[in-house]
Structure formats: C-alpha cells, structure tokens
PDB file of C-alpha atoms in Angstrom:
ATOM      1  CA  UNK A   1      42.542 -21.160  51.778  1.00  0.00           C
ATOM      2  CA  UNK A   2      39.385 -23.212  52.010  1.00  0.00           C
ATOM      3  CA  UNK A   3      37.542 -20.368  53.797  1.00  0.00           C
ATOM      4  CA  UNK A   4      38.636 -17.968  51.064  1.00  0.00           C
ATOM      5  CA  UNK A   5      37.315 -20.435  48.467  1.00  0.00           C
ATOM      6  CA  UNK A   6      33.992 -20.628  50.252  1.00  0.00           C
ATOM      7  CA  UNK A   7      33.809 -16.867  50.533  1.00  0.00           C
ATOM      8  CA  UNK A   8      34.584 -16.462  46.838  1.00  0.00           C
ATOM      9  CA  UNK A   9      32.028 -19.136  45.970  1.00  0.00           C
ATOM     10  CA  UNK A  10      29.431 -17.521  48.214  1.00  0.00           C
ATOM     11  CA  UNK A  11      30.194 -14.120  46.695  1.00  0.00           C
ATOM     12  CA  UNK A  12      29.740 -15.556  43.182  1.00  0.00           C
ATOM     13  CA  UNK A  13      26.408 -17.121  44.157  1.00  0.00           C
ATOM     14  CA  UNK A  14      25.242 -13.820  45.621  1.00  0.00           C
ATOM     15  CA  UNK A  15      26.369 -11.839  42.561  1.00  0.00           C
ATOM     16  CA  UNK A  16      24.783 -14.305  40.157  1.00  0.00           C
ATOM     17  CA  UNK A  17      21.657 -14.313  42.303  1.00  0.00           C
ATOM     18  CA  UNK A  18      21.487 -10.524  42.124  1.00  0.00           C
ATOM     19  CA  UNK A  19      21.871 -10.557  38.350  1.00  0.00           C
ATOM     20  CA  UNK A  20      19.330 -13.350  38.089  1.00  0.00           C
ATOM     21  CA  UNK A  21      16.939 -11.377  40.288  1.00  0.00           C
ATOM     22  CA  UNK A  22      17.471  -8.275  38.159  1.00  0.00           C
ATOM     23  CA  UNK A  23      16.768 -10.259  34.999  1.00  0.00           C
ATOM     24  CA  UNK A  24      13.707 -11.777  36.646  1.00  0.00           C
ATOM     25  CA  UNK A  25      12.603  -8.345  37.851  1.00  0.00           C
ATOM     26  CA  UNK A  26      12.923  -6.983  34.306  1.00  0.00           C
ATOM     27  CA  UNK A  27      11.053  -9.959  32.851  1.00  0.00           C
ATOM     28  CA  UNK A  28       8.091  -9.458  35.205  1.00  0.00           C
ATOM     29  CA  UNK A  29       7.346  -5.846  34.096  1.00  0.00           C
ATOM     30  CA  UNK A  30       7.914  -6.839  30.458  1.00  0.00           C
ATOM     31  CA  UNK A  31       5.428  -9.702  30.827  1.00  0.00           C
ATOM     32  CA  UNK A  32       2.922  -7.390  32.545  1.00  0.00           C
ATOM     33  CA  UNK A  33       3.385  -4.803  29.786  1.00  0.00           C
ATOM     34  CA  UNK A  34       2.780  -7.429  27.126  1.00  0.00           C
ATOM     35  CA  UNK A  35      -0.306  -8.691  28.990  1.00  0.00           C
ATOM     36  CA  UNK A  36      -1.712  -5.124  29.022  1.00  0.00           C
ATOM     37  CA  UNK A  37      -0.959  -4.793  25.310  1.00  0.00           C
ATOM     38  CA  UNK A  38      -2.654  -8.105  24.565  1.00  0.00           C
ATOM     39  CA  UNK A  39      -5.752  -6.984  26.497  1.00  0.00           C
ATOM     40  CA  UNK A  40      -5.743  -3.720  24.497  1.00  0.00           C
ATOM     41  CA  UNK A  41      -5.342  -5.619  21.229  1.00  0.00           C
ATOM     42  CA  UNK A  42      -8.311  -7.826  22.060  1.00  0.00           C
ATOM     43  CA  UNK A  43     -10.380  -4.777  23.066  1.00  0.00           C
ATOM     44  CA  UNK A  44      -9.672  -3.160  19.682  1.00  0.00           C
ATOM     45  CA  UNK A  45     -12.025  -5.688  18.075  1.00  0.00           C
ATOM     46  CA  UNK A  46     -14.839  -3.761  19.801  1.00  0.00           C
ATOM     47  CA  UNK A  47     -13.732  -0.346  18.554  1.00  0.00           C
ATOM     48  CA  UNK A  48     -15.851   1.487  16.016  1.00  0.00           C
ATOM     49  CA  UNK A  49     -13.739   1.468  12.878  1.00  0.00           C
ATOM     50  CA  UNK A  50     -13.770   1.789   9.114  1.00  0.00           C
ATOM     51  CA  UNK A  51     -12.139  -1.258   7.559  1.00  0.00           C
ATOM     52  CA  UNK A  52     -10.006  -1.324   4.436  1.00  0.00           C
ATOM     53  CA  UNK A  53      -8.624  -4.481   2.895  1.00  0.00           C
ATOM     54  CA  UNK A  54      -9.458  -8.052   3.802  1.00  0.00           C
ATOM     55  CA  UNK A  55      -6.126  -9.762   4.263  1.00  0.00           C
ATOM     56  CA  UNK A  56      -5.033 -12.008   7.130  1.00  0.00           C
ATOM     57  CA  UNK A  57      -2.609  -9.413   8.547  1.00  0.00           C
ATOM     58  CA  UNK A  58      -4.506  -7.050  10.856  1.00  0.00           C
ATOM     59  CA  UNK A  59      -3.452  -3.523  11.762  1.00  0.00           C
ATOM     60  CA  UNK A  60      -5.391  -1.009  13.861  1.00  0.00           C
ATOM     61  CA  UNK A  61      -4.808   2.669  13.038  1.00  0.00           C
ATOM     62  CA  UNK A  62      -6.043   5.441  15.355  1.00  0.00           C
ATOM     63  CA  UNK A  63      -6.559   8.716  13.487  1.00  0.00           C
ATOM     64  CA  UNK A  64      -8.089  12.165  13.878  1.00  0.00           C
ATOM     65  CA  UNK A  65      -9.746  13.572  10.711  1.00  0.00           C
ATOM     66  CA  UNK A  66      -7.690  16.776  11.066  1.00  0.00           C
ATOM     67  CA  UNK A  67      -4.305  15.173  11.788  1.00  0.00           C
ATOM     68  CA  UNK A  68      -1.716  15.787   9.042  1.00  0.00           C
ATOM     69  CA  UNK A  69       0.466  12.848  10.117  1.00  0.00           C
ATOM     70  CA  UNK A  70      -2.590  10.585  10.114  1.00  0.00           C
ATOM     71  CA  UNK A  71      -3.261  11.698   6.550  1.00  0.00           C
ATOM     72  CA  UNK A  72       0.306  10.886   5.477  1.00  0.00           C
ATOM     73  CA  UNK A  73       0.145   7.478   7.186  1.00  0.00           C
ATOM     74  CA  UNK A  74      -3.216   6.745   5.553  1.00  0.00           C
ATOM     75  CA  UNK A  75      -1.804   7.515   2.094  1.00  0.00           C
ATOM     76  CA  UNK A  76       1.292   5.400   2.682  1.00  0.00           C
ATOM     77  CA  UNK A  77      -0.740   2.440   3.941  1.00  0.00           C
ATOM     78  CA  UNK A  78      -3.039   2.465   0.892  1.00  0.00           C
ATOM     79  CA  UNK A  79      -0.325   1.198  -1.434  1.00  0.00           C
ATOM     80  CA  UNK A  80       0.637  -1.542   1.021  1.00  0.00           C
ATOM     81  CA  UNK A  81      -2.776  -3.065   1.766  1.00  0.00           C
ATOM     82  CA  UNK A  82      -2.753  -5.413  -1.239  1.00  0.00           C
ATOM     83  CA  UNK A  83       0.930  -6.394  -1.331  1.00  0.00           C
ATOM     84  CA  UNK A  84       1.033  -7.098   2.409  1.00  0.00           C
ATOM     85  CA  UNK A  85      -2.410  -8.755   2.552  1.00  0.00           C
ATOM     86  CA  UNK A  86      -3.650  -6.294   5.163  1.00  0.00           C
ATOM     87  CA  UNK A  87      -6.869  -5.553   6.915  1.00  0.00           C
ATOM     88  CA  UNK A  88      -6.561  -2.024   8.274  1.00  0.00           C
ATOM     89  CA  UNK A  89      -9.127  -0.988  10.860  1.00  0.00           C
ATOM     90  CA  UNK A  90      -9.151   2.823  10.775  1.00  0.00           C
ATOM     91  CA  UNK A  91     -10.316   3.926  14.240  1.00  0.00           C
ATOM     92  CA  UNK A  92     -11.473   7.550  14.336  1.00  0.00           C
ATOM     93  CA  UNK A  93     -11.030   9.751  17.370  1.00  0.00           C
ATOM     94  CA  UNK A  94     -11.765  13.449  17.569  1.00  0.00           C
ATOM     95  CA  UNK A  95      -9.785  15.757  19.799  1.00  0.00           C
ATOM     96  CA  UNK A  96      -7.171  17.733  17.849  1.00  0.00           C
ATOM     97  CA  UNK A  97      -9.341  20.666  16.769  1.00  0.00           C
ATOM     98  CA  UNK A  98     -12.807  21.991  17.434  1.00  0.00           C
ATOM     99  CA  UNK A  99     -14.131  20.339  14.249  1.00  0.00           C
ATOM    100  CA  UNK A 100     -12.502  16.937  14.823  1.00  0.00           C
ATOM    101  CA  UNK A 101     -15.408  15.344  16.717  1.00  0.00           C
ATOM    102  CA  UNK A 102     -17.961  16.564  14.155  1.00  0.00           C
ATOM    103  CA  UNK A 103     -15.849  15.255  11.263  1.00  0.00           C
ATOM    104  CA  UNK A 104     -15.339  11.893  12.987  1.00  0.00           C
ATOM    105  CA  UNK A 105     -19.112  11.731  13.562  1.00  0.00           C
ATOM    106  CA  UNK A 106     -19.742  12.513   9.888  1.00  0.00           C
ATOM    107  CA  UNK A 107     -17.500   9.595   8.916  1.00  0.00           C
ATOM    108  CA  UNK A 108     -19.203   7.174  11.287  1.00  0.00           C
ATOM    109  CA  UNK A 109     -22.700   8.250  10.276  1.00  0.00           C
ATOM    110  CA  UNK A 110     -22.001   8.231   6.524  1.00  0.00           C
ATOM    111  CA  UNK A 111     -24.039   5.657   4.585  1.00  0.00           C
ATOM    112  CA  UNK A 112     -20.815   4.473   2.907  1.00  0.00           C
ATOM    113  CA  UNK A 113     -18.129   4.906   5.546  1.00  0.00           C
ATOM    114  CA  UNK A 114     -15.213   3.667   3.460  1.00  0.00           C
ATOM    115  CA  UNK A 115     -16.122   6.002   0.597  1.00  0.00           C
ATOM    116  CA  UNK A 116     -16.469   8.902   3.053  1.00  0.00           C
ATOM    117  CA  UNK A 117     -13.036   8.154   4.527  1.00  0.00           C
ATOM    118  CA  UNK A 118     -11.459   7.950   1.087  1.00  0.00           C
ATOM    119  CA  UNK A 119     -13.054  11.275   0.102  1.00  0.00           C
ATOM    120  CA  UNK A 120     -11.895  12.893   3.349  1.00  0.00           C
ATOM    121  CA  UNK A 121      -8.333  11.761   2.680  1.00  0.00           C
ATOM    122  CA  UNK A 122      -8.355  12.462  -1.072  1.00  0.00           C
ATOM    123  CA  UNK A 123      -9.270  16.098  -0.470  1.00  0.00           C
ATOM    124  CA  UNK A 124      -7.309  16.646   2.732  1.00  0.00           C
ATOM    125  CA  UNK A 125      -6.220  20.258   3.272  1.00  0.00           C
ATOM    126  CA  UNK A 126      -3.165  21.210   5.277  1.00  0.00           C
ATOM    127  CA  UNK A 127      -5.059  24.327   6.393  1.00  0.00           C
ATOM    128  CA  UNK A 128      -8.421  22.865   7.364  1.00  0.00           C
ATOM    129  CA  UNK A 129      -7.749  19.132   7.788  1.00  0.00           C
ATOM    130  CA  UNK A 130     -10.141  16.468   6.555  1.00  0.00           C
ATOM    131  CA  UNK A 131     -12.505  17.601   3.831  1.00  0.00           C
ATOM    132  CA  UNK A 132     -15.716  16.189   5.294  1.00  0.00           C
ATOM    133  CA  UNK A 133     -18.152  18.676   6.816  1.00  0.00           C
ATOM    134  CA  UNK A 134     -18.583  18.281  10.562  1.00  0.00           C
ATOM    135  CA  UNK A 135     -22.017  17.332  11.797  1.00  0.00           C
ATOM    136  CA  UNK A 136     -23.785  17.313  15.137  1.00  0.00           C
ATOM    137  CA  UNK A 137     -22.809  14.255  17.135  1.00  0.00           C
ATOM    138  CA  UNK A 138     -25.551  11.833  18.104  1.00  0.00           C
ATOM    139  CA  UNK A 139     -25.411  10.309  21.608  1.00  0.00           C
ATOM    140  CA  UNK A 140     -24.616   6.873  20.141  1.00  0.00           C
ATOM    141  CA  UNK A 141     -21.695   8.170  18.060  1.00  0.00           C
ATOM    142  CA  UNK A 142     -20.475  10.264  21.007  1.00  0.00           C
ATOM    143  CA  UNK A 143     -20.263   7.032  23.049  1.00  0.00           C
ATOM    144  CA  UNK A 144     -18.438   5.254  20.203  1.00  0.00           C
ATOM    145  CA  UNK A 145     -15.918   8.085  19.852  1.00  0.00           C
ATOM    146  CA  UNK A 146     -15.413   8.234  23.627  1.00  0.00           C
ATOM    147  CA  UNK A 147     -14.726   4.471  23.634  1.00  0.00           C
ATOM    148  CA  UNK A 148     -12.259   4.870  20.768  1.00  0.00           C
ATOM    149  CA  UNK A 149     -10.496   7.701  22.605  1.00  0.00           C
ATOM    150  CA  UNK A 150     -10.217   5.578  25.775  1.00  0.00           C
ATOM    151  CA  UNK A 151      -8.553   2.831  23.713  1.00  0.00           C
ATOM    152  CA  UNK A 152      -6.253   5.384  22.048  1.00  0.00           C
ATOM    153  CA  UNK A 153      -5.275   6.697  25.474  1.00  0.00           C
ATOM    154  CA  UNK A 154      -4.599   3.167  26.730  1.00  0.00           C
ATOM    155  CA  UNK A 155      -2.325   2.548  23.745  1.00  0.00           C
ATOM    156  CA  UNK A 156      -0.116   5.595  24.290  1.00  0.00           C
ATOM    157  CA  UNK A 157      -0.808   6.631  27.877  1.00  0.00           C
ATOM    158  CA  UNK A 158      -2.418   9.861  26.675  1.00  0.00           C
ATOM    159  CA  UNK A 159      -4.415  10.908  23.568  1.00  0.00           C
ATOM    160  CA  UNK A 160      -2.124  10.608  20.562  1.00  0.00           C
ATOM    161  CA  UNK A 161      -2.483  10.054  16.825  1.00  0.00           C
ATOM    162  CA  UNK A 162      -1.552   8.334  14.640  1.00  0.00           C
ATOM    163  CA  UNK A 163      -1.020   5.050  16.428  1.00  0.00           C
ATOM    164  CA  UNK A 164      -0.653   1.649  14.761  1.00  0.00           C
ATOM    165  CA  UNK A 165      -1.313  -1.436  16.871  1.00  0.00           C
ATOM    166  CA  UNK A 166      -0.543  -4.893  15.513  1.00  0.00           C
ATOM    167  CA  UNK A 167       0.452  -8.387  16.530  1.00  0.00           C
ATOM    168  CA  UNK A 168       3.785  -9.752  15.366  1.00  0.00           C
ATOM    169  CA  UNK A 169       4.258 -13.320  14.155  1.00  0.00           C
ATOM    170  CA  UNK A 170       5.802 -14.230  17.533  1.00  0.00           C
ATOM    171  CA  UNK A 171       2.572 -13.149  19.273  1.00  0.00           C
ATOM    172  CA  UNK A 172       3.871  -9.923  20.806  1.00  0.00           C
ATOM    173  CA  UNK A 173       1.734  -6.828  20.463  1.00  0.00           C
ATOM    174  CA  UNK A 174       3.437  -3.730  19.089  1.00  0.00           C
ATOM    175  CA  UNK A 175       2.298  -0.132  19.384  1.00  0.00           C
ATOM    176  CA  UNK A 176       3.846   2.285  16.916  1.00  0.00           C
ATOM    177  CA  UNK A 177       3.263   5.924  17.785  1.00  0.00           C
ATOM    178  CA  UNK A 178       6.014   7.646  15.857  1.00  0.00           C
ATOM    179  CA  UNK A 179       3.986   9.653  13.355  1.00  0.00           C
ATOM    180  CA  UNK A 180       4.059   8.617   9.731  1.00  0.00           C
ATOM    181  CA  UNK A 181       7.123   6.453   9.083  1.00  0.00           C
ATOM    182  CA  UNK A 182       8.539   6.345   5.569  1.00  0.00           C
ATOM    183  CA  UNK A 183       7.272   3.592   3.279  1.00  0.00           C
ATOM    184  CA  UNK A 184      10.452   1.499   3.669  1.00  0.00           C
ATOM    185  CA  UNK A 185       9.965   1.460   7.471  1.00  0.00           C
ATOM    186  CA  UNK A 186       6.278   0.593   7.105  1.00  0.00           C
ATOM    187  CA  UNK A 187       7.239  -2.324   4.860  1.00  0.00           C
ATOM    188  CA  UNK A 188       9.521  -3.678   7.595  1.00  0.00           C
ATOM    189  CA  UNK A 189       6.775  -3.265  10.198  1.00  0.00           C
ATOM    190  CA  UNK A 190       4.114  -4.888   8.025  1.00  0.00           C
ATOM    191  CA  UNK A 191       6.356  -7.812   7.066  1.00  0.00           C
ATOM    192  CA  UNK A 192       6.470  -8.717  10.783  1.00  0.00           C
ATOM    193  CA  UNK A 193       2.673  -8.614  11.281  1.00  0.00           C
ATOM    194  CA  UNK A 194       1.112 -11.971  12.109  1.00  0.00           C
ATOM    195  CA  UNK A 195      -0.850 -13.487   9.256  1.00  0.00           C
TER     196      UNK A 195
END
C-alpha cells in the first residue's frame, strides 16, 4: 500500500512537473516574442514618418500610398485622434505597385508632409491609389523607405500593410495587421493604448 502511495505521489509529481515545464516552455517563447516586439517598438522612433495628432497615446501605422485598406484605416483613425488623445505616426512604405515608391517619396519630400498626406488621402482613387504624383526617389529617401520597409517586415514577418503597432497600458506591444477594422473595433484597440 505504501509503495503504491509513493508511486502515485511520484506519478503526480512527474505529471505536474511536465505541465509546469510545458507552461514554462510556453512562457519562454512568449517572453522572447514580447522582447522582439519591444525592440521593434523602440526602433519605430527612428522610422521616417508623418505625424498627426499630439496626444499621449502613440500608434504607429505602416501604409503604402496605393493601399485601399490603408486608405480606409487612415480615414477611420482621423475621427479618433482627438477623442482618444492620439499621436499617429504614419510610416510610408512603397511596394504594392510600380508607383508606390515614387508616391511615398513625393510624400516624404513634400515641403508640408502632413498636408501632402491629407491631400493624397482626400483624393484617393480606387483605380489609381493615392492622388499624389510619383517622383524620382533621391538616395536619401530611398534609404529611409528601405528602413521603413525593414521595420514593416519585422512587424509582420513579411511586407504587409496596413499594420498598427502600439503599446498597451500593461506594457505589452501589440501588432495589428488585420486590414482596416471597423470603427467600434478601433475604439476598443485605442482605449487600451498606453497614455
């Protein structure tokens, strides 16, 4: 009887140890994933971006000037910047179409970048994309766009737009790459952003 009790006790210890190890094994990749996301989030401060709003809640938005979902997300975010006290860093990349890089360059080389972005979005065409005329890309802007694209690729694992990156109040970094969520879903996301 005593040997059976020891065997049962030993079996329980082994089973609990296995579950504990599995939980620990899951926690390690989750911690590593969060560490990579935190490093990405910190690197985003060095991205070339066009900033809208000046609130304490910070959101980074990767976009391509010709991306229809980026356009929808941009429009939906505009009405939420004030109410949610946002600073949105719009990070241009250019890879979707042959004119994307030239349009992204035109935005970054515009004398009034925010006004150029607003004009691009206000006159967006579902046939031709962003309304700004593409321009030849200078070596400096080519480097900036390449850096932005590297960050975009780090966020999703491959080039993808739109992507929102933000830090939640609990300190975790979130990467949203599900297109243009409806306004109600954006409100839930933005309410959780660290301020």
